[in-house]
Amino acid sequence: MRRLAALAVAAALAAQSAAAQDYEQRRRRLIEKTARVEDARLHYANIAARLWLRENVPAAERRLKELLEGDISGDMFWMFPVTAVAYLDRGQLSGEARALLRKSWKKYYPFRGDTENHWLLYYASMYLMAQMWPDMDGGGWFNGKSSKENFEEARRWIDSWVRLTTTKGQGEYDCTHYIGVYLLPLSYLAAWAEDPRMRKQASMMIEWITADFAAESLDGIYAGAHARTDDRQV
């Protein structure tokens, strides 16, 4: 009996290891596909992918400068890819590019949005960027608030959203085309938040939303009721 149990555990561990290896391979293929586009077609996500790979960074920096010097748009959908660029830099960008990125958070006033996913994207980005520049006064930010004020506002909102989601649920529950937009900012916080409590909380919320998704899936199809959906995503 003990031998059978040991064999079962060994088999389970081997399967888990193979699944993890397969995931890492698929993840890298996706990042490589995102990074390896023509230089003229680079956008923030492509630049972030090149920084992650540490690949062809000079061309990515040139394109980043063009984007930040141009007409910025996208609100919170601008904020989160630029946050990824900032955190994936890791010393690869020049001081000039970093200064331009920092200035962009003063000159462009992103709309906070009016839905749950918008607010999570907005506040996760604000939390991380205020964390990156902790000593900046209100003159350095688009909203006139200091880094400390922006950080605390973002932290309070994220904490309140977690409490609401884990007690009463989400307003945008089981969205076929927004589940990824919830997992994305949570993954940012799980990876880059300096506060261990925030990292742990974000990791737990990723598991919470994924478990809820699994419970509502049937033979690979997202089943049940959806707060928001469209025919393409179904």
PDB file of C-alpha atoms in Angstrom:
ATOM      1  CA  MET A   1       0.000   0.000   0.000  1.00  0.00           C
ATOM      2  CA  ARG A   2       2.801   2.417   0.885  1.00  0.00           C
ATOM      3  CA  ARG A   3       4.554   1.618  -2.362  1.00  0.00           C
ATOM      4  CA  LEU A   4       1.374   2.338  -4.338  1.00  0.00           C
ATOM      5  CA  ALA A   5       0.944   5.629  -2.511  1.00  0.00           C
ATOM      6  CA  ALA A   6       4.542   6.604  -3.222  1.00  0.00           C
ATOM      7  CA  LEU A   7       4.115   5.744  -6.905  1.00  0.00           C
ATOM      8  CA  ALA A   8       0.912   7.797  -7.066  1.00  0.00           C
ATOM      9  CA  VAL A   9       2.638  10.795  -5.523  1.00  0.00           C
ATOM     10  CA  ALA A  10       5.608  10.427  -7.893  1.00  0.00           C
ATOM     11  CA  ALA A  11       3.263  10.224 -10.890  1.00  0.00           C
ATOM     12  CA  ALA A  12       1.356  13.309  -9.741  1.00  0.00           C
ATOM     13  CA  LEU A  13       4.562  15.284  -9.258  1.00  0.00           C
ATOM     14  CA  ALA A  14       5.835  14.250 -12.692  1.00  0.00           C
ATOM     15  CA  ALA A  15       2.570  15.333 -14.309  1.00  0.00           C
ATOM     16  CA  GLN A  16       2.703  18.633 -12.450  1.00  0.00           C
ATOM     17  CA  SER A  17       6.290  19.211 -13.575  1.00  0.00           C
ATOM     18  CA  ALA A  18       5.409  18.447 -17.202  1.00  0.00           C
ATOM     19  CA  ALA A  19       2.427  20.805 -17.076  1.00  0.00           C
ATOM     20  CA  ALA A  20       4.571  23.586 -15.611  1.00  0.00           C
ATOM     21  CA  GLN A  21       7.217  23.082 -18.290  1.00  0.00           C
ATOM     22  CA  ASP A  22       4.565  23.173 -21.013  1.00  0.00           C
ATOM     23  CA  TYR A  23       3.142  26.387 -19.566  1.00  0.00           C
ATOM     24  CA  GLU A  24       6.560  28.057 -19.506  1.00  0.00           C
ATOM     25  CA  GLN A  25       7.140  27.091 -23.136  1.00  0.00           C
ATOM     26  CA  ARG A  26       3.761  28.446 -24.220  1.00  0.00           C
ATOM     27  CA  ARG A  27       4.308  31.644 -22.232  1.00  0.00           C
ATOM     28  CA  ARG A  28       7.669  32.258 -23.861  1.00  0.00           C
ATOM     29  CA  ARG A  29       6.294  31.605 -27.350  1.00  0.00           C
ATOM     30  CA  LEU A  30       3.583  34.205 -26.765  1.00  0.00           C
ATOM     31  CA  ILE A  31       6.060  36.789 -25.458  1.00  0.00           C
ATOM     32  CA  GLU A  32       8.386  36.149 -28.403  1.00  0.00           C
ATOM     33  CA  LYS A  33       5.513  36.551 -30.867  1.00  0.00           C
ATOM     34  CA  THR A  34       4.549  39.842 -29.204  1.00  0.00           C
ATOM     35  CA  ALA A  35       8.129  41.134 -29.234  1.00  0.00           C
ATOM     36  CA  ARG A  36       9.110  40.122 -32.750  1.00  0.00           C
ATOM     37  CA  VAL A  37       7.095  42.511 -34.863  1.00  0.00           C
ATOM     38  CA  GLU A  38       8.409  45.164 -37.205  1.00  0.00           C
ATOM     39  CA  ASP A  39       9.945  48.117 -35.381  1.00  0.00           C
ATOM     40  CA  ALA A  40       7.446  50.521 -36.941  1.00  0.00           C
ATOM     41  CA  ARG A  41       4.557  48.485 -35.537  1.00  0.00           C
ATOM     42  CA  LEU A  42       5.814  48.411 -31.958  1.00  0.00           C
ATOM     43  CA  HIS A  43       3.352  49.526 -29.320  1.00  0.00           C
ATOM     44  CA  TYR A  44       3.627  49.466 -25.532  1.00  0.00           C
ATOM     45  CA  ALA A  45       2.908  45.738 -25.149  1.00  0.00           C
ATOM     46  CA  ASN A  46       5.485  44.888 -27.832  1.00  0.00           C
ATOM     47  CA  ILE A  47       8.044  47.120 -26.133  1.00  0.00           C
ATOM     48  CA  ALA A  48       7.336  45.451 -22.774  1.00  0.00           C
ATOM     49  CA  ALA A  49       7.832  42.035 -24.385  1.00  0.00           C
ATOM     50  CA  ARG A  50      11.213  43.084 -25.795  1.00  0.00           C
ATOM     51  CA  LEU A  51      12.263  44.360 -22.390  1.00  0.00           C
ATOM     52  CA  TRP A  52      11.206  41.068 -20.801  1.00  0.00           C
ATOM     53  CA  LEU A  53      13.308  39.174 -23.356  1.00  0.00           C
ATOM     54  CA  ARG A  54      16.121  41.778 -23.227  1.00  0.00           C
ATOM     55  CA  GLU A  55      15.986  41.723 -27.001  1.00  0.00           C
ATOM     56  CA  ASN A  56      16.481  44.527 -29.569  1.00  0.00           C
ATOM     57  CA  VAL A  57      15.982  47.183 -26.899  1.00  0.00           C
ATOM     58  CA  PRO A  58      17.449  50.220 -28.784  1.00  0.00           C
ATOM     59  CA  ALA A  59      14.716  50.049 -31.431  1.00  0.00           C
ATOM     60  CA  ALA A  60      12.111  49.541 -28.708  1.00  0.00           C
ATOM     61  CA  GLU A  61      13.361  52.628 -26.871  1.00  0.00           C
ATOM     62  CA  ARG A  62      13.227  54.755 -30.017  1.00  0.00           C
ATOM     63  CA  ARG A  63       9.629  53.718 -30.565  1.00  0.00           C
ATOM     64  CA  LEU A  64       8.771  54.298 -26.886  1.00  0.00           C
ATOM     65  CA  LYS A  65      10.023  57.879 -27.165  1.00  0.00           C
ATOM     66  CA  GLU A  66       7.907  58.425 -30.277  1.00  0.00           C
ATOM     67  CA  LEU A  67       4.801  57.166 -28.490  1.00  0.00           C
ATOM     68  CA  LEU A  68       5.371  59.223 -25.342  1.00  0.00           C
ATOM     69  CA  GLU A  69       6.197  62.390 -27.277  1.00  0.00           C
ATOM     70  CA  GLY A  70       3.081  62.029 -29.414  1.00  0.00           C
ATOM     71  CA  ASP A  71      -0.604  62.313 -28.588  1.00  0.00           C
ATOM     72  CA  ILE A  72      -1.214  59.922 -25.704  1.00  0.00           C
ATOM     73  CA  SER A  73      -4.621  58.282 -25.394  1.00  0.00           C
ATOM     74  CA  GLY A  74      -6.259  55.202 -23.941  1.00  0.00           C
ATOM     75  CA  ASP A  75      -6.840  56.190 -20.309  1.00  0.00           C
ATOM     76  CA  MET A  76      -6.446  53.141 -18.045  1.00  0.00           C
ATOM     77  CA  PHE A  77      -5.697  51.037 -21.137  1.00  0.00           C
ATOM     78  CA  TRP A  78      -2.662  53.285 -21.625  1.00  0.00           C
ATOM     79  CA  MET A  79      -1.720  53.108 -17.954  1.00  0.00           C
ATOM     80  CA  PHE A  80      -1.278  49.368 -17.546  1.00  0.00           C
ATOM     81  CA  PRO A  81       1.022  48.623 -20.523  1.00  0.00           C
ATOM     82  CA  VAL A  82       3.171  51.653 -19.632  1.00  0.00           C
ATOM     83  CA  THR A  83       3.388  50.314 -16.069  1.00  0.00           C
ATOM     84  CA  ALA A  84       4.701  47.041 -17.507  1.00  0.00           C
ATOM     85  CA  VAL A  85       7.303  48.930 -19.526  1.00  0.00           C
ATOM     86  CA  ALA A  86       8.433  50.782 -16.395  1.00  0.00           C
ATOM     87  CA  TYR A  87       8.803  47.617 -14.323  1.00  0.00           C
ATOM     88  CA  LEU A  88      10.380  45.506 -17.067  1.00  0.00           C
ATOM     89  CA  ASP A  89      12.994  48.185 -17.806  1.00  0.00           C
ATOM     90  CA  ARG A  90      15.481  46.731 -15.249  1.00  0.00           C
ATOM     91  CA  GLY A  91      18.188  49.177 -16.292  1.00  0.00           C
ATOM     92  CA  GLN A  92      17.801  48.674 -20.043  1.00  0.00           C
ATOM     93  CA  LEU A  93      16.302  52.053 -20.951  1.00  0.00           C
ATOM     94  CA  SER A  94      18.301  55.263 -21.012  1.00  0.00           C
ATOM     95  CA  GLY A  95      17.860  58.029 -18.460  1.00  0.00           C
ATOM     96  CA  GLU A  96      16.269  60.127 -21.189  1.00  0.00           C
ATOM     97  CA  ALA A  97      13.616  57.503 -21.888  1.00  0.00           C
ATOM     98  CA  ARG A  98      12.886  57.054 -18.181  1.00  0.00           C
ATOM     99  CA  ALA A  99      12.527  60.811 -17.734  1.00  0.00           C
ATOM    100  CA  LEU A 100      10.101  60.950 -20.658  1.00  0.00           C
ATOM    101  CA  LEU A 101       8.086  58.088 -19.202  1.00  0.00           C
ATOM    102  CA  ARG A 102       7.928  59.844 -15.857  1.00  0.00           C
ATOM    103  CA  LYS A 103       6.873  63.116 -17.491  1.00  0.00           C
ATOM    104  CA  SER A 104       4.040  61.342 -19.320  1.00  0.00           C
ATOM    105  CA  TRP A 105       2.300  60.692 -15.972  1.00  0.00           C
ATOM    106  CA  LYS A 106       2.147  64.444 -15.493  1.00  0.00           C
ATOM    107  CA  LYS A 107       1.174  65.656 -18.960  1.00  0.00           C
ATOM    108  CA  TYR A 108      -1.521  63.060 -19.716  1.00  0.00           C
ATOM    109  CA  TYR A 109      -4.660  62.898 -17.565  1.00  0.00           C
ATOM    110  CA  PRO A 110      -6.137  59.392 -17.914  1.00  0.00           C
ATOM    111  CA  PHE A 111      -9.852  58.942 -17.277  1.00  0.00           C
ATOM    112  CA  ARG A 112     -10.467  56.560 -14.347  1.00  0.00           C
ATOM    113  CA  GLY A 113     -13.287  54.874 -16.210  1.00  0.00           C
ATOM    114  CA  ASP A 114     -16.755  53.967 -15.046  1.00  0.00           C
ATOM    115  CA  THR A 115     -16.773  50.192 -14.628  1.00  0.00           C
ATOM    116  CA  GLU A 116     -15.241  47.704 -12.211  1.00  0.00           C
ATOM    117  CA  ASN A 117     -12.517  46.452 -14.544  1.00  0.00           C
ATOM    118  CA  HIS A 118     -11.554  50.034 -15.451  1.00  0.00           C
ATOM    119  CA  TRP A 119     -11.080  50.914 -11.804  1.00  0.00           C
ATOM    120  CA  LEU A 120      -8.967  47.850 -11.023  1.00  0.00           C
ATOM    121  CA  LEU A 121      -6.704  48.608 -13.996  1.00  0.00           C
ATOM    122  CA  TYR A 122      -6.482  52.264 -12.952  1.00  0.00           C
ATOM    123  CA  TYR A 123      -5.746  51.701  -9.280  1.00  0.00           C
ATOM    124  CA  ALA A 124      -3.331  48.789  -9.771  1.00  0.00           C
ATOM    125  CA  SER A 125      -1.338  50.990 -12.162  1.00  0.00           C
ATOM    126  CA  MET A 126      -1.455  53.979  -9.798  1.00  0.00           C
ATOM    127  CA  TYR A 127      -0.369  51.802  -6.871  1.00  0.00           C
ATOM    128  CA  LEU A 128       2.680  50.502  -8.712  1.00  0.00           C
ATOM    129  CA  MET A 129       3.754  53.762 -10.316  1.00  0.00           C
ATOM    130  CA  ALA A 130       3.414  55.665  -7.012  1.00  0.00           C
ATOM    131  CA  GLN A 131       5.447  52.868  -5.437  1.00  0.00           C
ATOM    132  CA  MET A 132       8.138  53.359  -8.091  1.00  0.00           C
ATOM    133  CA  TRP A 133       8.306  57.138  -7.502  1.00  0.00           C
ATOM    134  CA  PRO A 134       7.488  57.387  -3.768  1.00  0.00           C
ATOM    135  CA  ASP A 135       8.835  60.884  -3.132  1.00  0.00           C
ATOM    136  CA  MET A 136       7.199  62.782  -5.973  1.00  0.00           C
ATOM    137  CA  ASP A 137       4.999  65.714  -4.939  1.00  0.00           C
ATOM    138  CA  GLY A 138       1.727  66.685  -6.569  1.00  0.00           C
ATOM    139  CA  GLY A 139       3.511  68.714  -9.219  1.00  0.00           C
ATOM    140  CA  GLY A 140       4.785  65.542 -10.799  1.00  0.00           C
ATOM    141  CA  TRP A 141       1.391  63.879 -11.257  1.00  0.00           C
ATOM    142  CA  PHE A 142      -1.503  64.561 -13.608  1.00  0.00           C
ATOM    143  CA  ASN A 143      -4.008  64.803 -10.713  1.00  0.00           C
ATOM    144  CA  GLY A 144      -1.947  67.101  -8.481  1.00  0.00           C
ATOM    145  CA  LYS A 145      -1.721  64.520  -5.688  1.00  0.00           C
ATOM    146  CA  SER A 146       1.574  63.373  -4.204  1.00  0.00           C
ATOM    147  CA  SER A 147       2.905  59.846  -4.657  1.00  0.00           C
ATOM    148  CA  LYS A 148       1.929  59.060  -1.069  1.00  0.00           C
ATOM    149  CA  GLU A 149      -1.637  60.266  -1.635  1.00  0.00           C
ATOM    150  CA  ASN A 150      -1.972  58.348  -4.902  1.00  0.00           C
ATOM    151  CA  PHE A 151      -0.514  55.210  -3.333  1.00  0.00           C
ATOM    152  CA  GLU A 152      -2.855  55.290  -0.325  1.00  0.00           C
ATOM    153  CA  GLU A 153      -5.923  55.991  -2.444  1.00  0.00           C
ATOM    154  CA  ALA A 154      -5.056  53.071  -4.718  1.00  0.00           C
ATOM    155  CA  ARG A 155      -4.317  50.736  -1.794  1.00  0.00           C
ATOM    156  CA  ARG A 156      -7.616  51.552  -0.092  1.00  0.00           C
ATOM    157  CA  TRP A 157      -9.613  51.004  -3.262  1.00  0.00           C
ATOM    158  CA  ILE A 158      -7.912  47.670  -4.059  1.00  0.00           C
ATOM    159  CA  ASP A 159      -8.478  46.443  -0.499  1.00  0.00           C
ATOM    160  CA  SER A 160     -12.150  47.478  -0.602  1.00  0.00           C
ATOM    161  CA  TRP A 161     -12.617  45.726  -3.962  1.00  0.00           C
ATOM    162  CA  VAL A 162     -11.117  42.526  -2.562  1.00  0.00           C
ATOM    163  CA  ARG A 163     -13.460  42.642   0.457  1.00  0.00           C
ATOM    164  CA  LEU A 164     -16.492  43.266  -1.733  1.00  0.00           C
ATOM    165  CA  THR A 165     -15.553  40.561  -4.254  1.00  0.00           C
ATOM    166  CA  THR A 166     -14.940  37.896  -1.608  1.00  0.00           C
ATOM    167  CA  THR A 167     -18.111  38.660   0.381  1.00  0.00           C
ATOM    168  CA  LYS A 168     -20.837  39.837  -2.000  1.00  0.00           C
ATOM    169  CA  GLY A 169     -19.200  39.107  -5.355  1.00  0.00           C
ATOM    170  CA  GLN A 170     -18.331  41.084  -8.475  1.00  0.00           C
ATOM    171  CA  GLY A 171     -20.630  43.459 -10.268  1.00  0.00           C
ATOM    172  CA  GLU A 172     -19.006  42.316 -13.523  1.00  0.00           C
ATOM    173  CA  TYR A 173     -19.223  38.640 -12.619  1.00  0.00           C
ATOM    174  CA  ASP A 174     -18.180  35.834 -14.995  1.00  0.00           C
ATOM    175  CA  CYS A 175     -17.491  38.203 -17.904  1.00  0.00           C
ATOM    176  CA  THR A 176     -16.372  36.238 -20.940  1.00  0.00           C
ATOM    177  CA  HIS A 177     -14.270  39.116 -22.270  1.00  0.00           C
ATOM    178  CA  TYR A 178     -13.155  40.776 -19.019  1.00  0.00           C
ATOM    179  CA  ILE A 179     -11.836  37.910 -16.913  1.00  0.00           C
ATOM    180  CA  GLY A 180      -8.386  38.490 -18.394  1.00  0.00           C
ATOM    181  CA  VAL A 181      -8.586  42.188 -17.572  1.00  0.00           C
ATOM    182  CA  TYR A 182      -9.046  41.265 -13.902  1.00  0.00           C
ATOM    183  CA  LEU A 183      -6.268  38.690 -13.897  1.00  0.00           C
ATOM    184  CA  LEU A 184      -3.839  41.099 -15.586  1.00  0.00           C
ATOM    185  CA  PRO A 185      -3.679  43.874 -12.939  1.00  0.00           C
ATOM    186  CA  LEU A 186      -3.726  41.256 -10.174  1.00  0.00           C
ATOM    187  CA  SER A 187      -0.723  39.565 -11.777  1.00  0.00           C
ATOM    188  CA  TYR A 188       1.074  42.938 -11.808  1.00  0.00           C
ATOM    189  CA  LEU A 189       0.465  43.366  -8.082  1.00  0.00           C
ATOM    190  CA  ALA A 190       1.472  39.778  -7.344  1.00  0.00           C
ATOM    191  CA  ALA A 191       4.755  40.293  -9.207  1.00  0.00           C
ATOM    192  CA  TRP A 192       5.734  43.879  -8.425  1.00  0.00           C
ATOM    193  CA  ALA A 193       4.097  45.088  -5.201  1.00  0.00           C
ATOM    194  CA  GLU A 194       6.773  45.586  -2.550  1.00  0.00           C
ATOM    195  CA  ASP A 195       4.320  44.995   0.311  1.00  0.00           C
ATOM    196  CA  PRO A 196       4.217  41.213   1.019  1.00  0.00           C
ATOM    197  CA  ARG A 197       0.586  41.495   2.120  1.00  0.00           C
ATOM    198  CA  MET A 198      -0.462  43.075  -1.197  1.00  0.00           C
ATOM    199  CA  ARG A 199       1.496  40.469  -3.176  1.00  0.00           C
ATOM    200  CA  LYS A 200      -0.176  37.646  -1.234  1.00  0.00           C
ATOM    201  CA  GLN A 201      -3.610  39.219  -1.533  1.00  0.00           C
ATOM    202  CA  ALA A 202      -3.234  39.624  -5.293  1.00  0.00           C
ATOM    203  CA  SER A 203      -2.055  36.017  -5.673  1.00  0.00           C
ATOM    204  CA  MET A 204      -5.044  34.778  -3.683  1.00  0.00           C
ATOM    205  CA  MET A 205      -7.433  36.820  -5.826  1.00  0.00           C
ATOM    206  CA  ILE A 206      -5.951  35.309  -8.985  1.00  0.00           C
ATOM    207  CA  GLU A 207      -6.737  31.879  -7.526  1.00  0.00           C
ATOM    208  CA  TRP A 208     -10.206  33.048  -6.431  1.00  0.00           C
ATOM    209  CA  ILE A 209     -11.199  34.295  -9.894  1.00  0.00           C
ATOM    210  CA  THR A 210      -9.641  31.291 -11.636  1.00  0.00           C
ATOM    211  CA  ALA A 211     -11.455  28.848  -9.319  1.00  0.00           C
ATOM    212  CA  ASP A 212     -14.737  30.651  -9.988  1.00  0.00           C
ATOM    213  CA  PHE A 213     -14.058  30.412 -13.725  1.00  0.00           C
ATOM    214  CA  ALA A 214     -13.370  26.664 -13.402  1.00  0.00           C
ATOM    215  CA  ALA A 215     -16.635  26.117 -11.506  1.00  0.00           C
ATOM    216  CA  GLU A 216     -18.564  27.837 -14.306  1.00  0.00           C
ATOM    217  CA  SER A 217     -16.884  25.891 -17.128  1.00  0.00           C
ATOM    218  CA  LEU A 218     -18.347  22.853 -18.894  1.00  0.00           C
ATOM    219  CA  ASP A 219     -16.259  20.842 -21.379  1.00  0.00           C
ATOM    220  CA  GLY A 220     -14.081  23.875 -22.081  1.00  0.00           C
ATOM    221  CA  ILE A 221     -16.989  26.292 -22.516  1.00  0.00           C
ATOM    222  CA  TYR A 222     -17.601  29.209 -20.116  1.00  0.00           C
ATOM    223  CA  ALA A 223     -21.156  28.371 -19.050  1.00  0.00           C
ATOM    224  CA  GLY A 224     -23.790  29.948 -16.826  1.00  0.00           C
ATOM    225  CA  ALA A 225     -24.883  33.573 -16.566  1.00  0.00           C
ATOM    226  CA  HIS A 226     -22.509  36.412 -17.440  1.00  0.00           C
ATOM    227  CA  ALA A 227     -22.652  40.009 -16.269  1.00  0.00           C
ATOM    228  CA  ARG A 228     -21.220  41.132 -19.612  1.00  0.00           C
ATOM    229  CA  THR A 229     -20.497  39.157 -22.752  1.00  0.00           C
ATOM    230  CA  ASP A 230     -20.576  39.171 -26.532  1.00  0.00           C
ATOM    231  CA  ASP A 231     -20.993  36.506 -29.184  1.00  0.00           C
ATOM    232  CA  ARG A 232     -17.332  36.484 -30.284  1.00  0.00           C
ATOM    233  CA  GLN A 233     -16.003  35.796 -26.812  1.00  0.00           C
ATOM    234  CA  VAL A 234     -18.588  33.102 -26.099  1.00  0.00           C
TER     235      VAL A 234
END
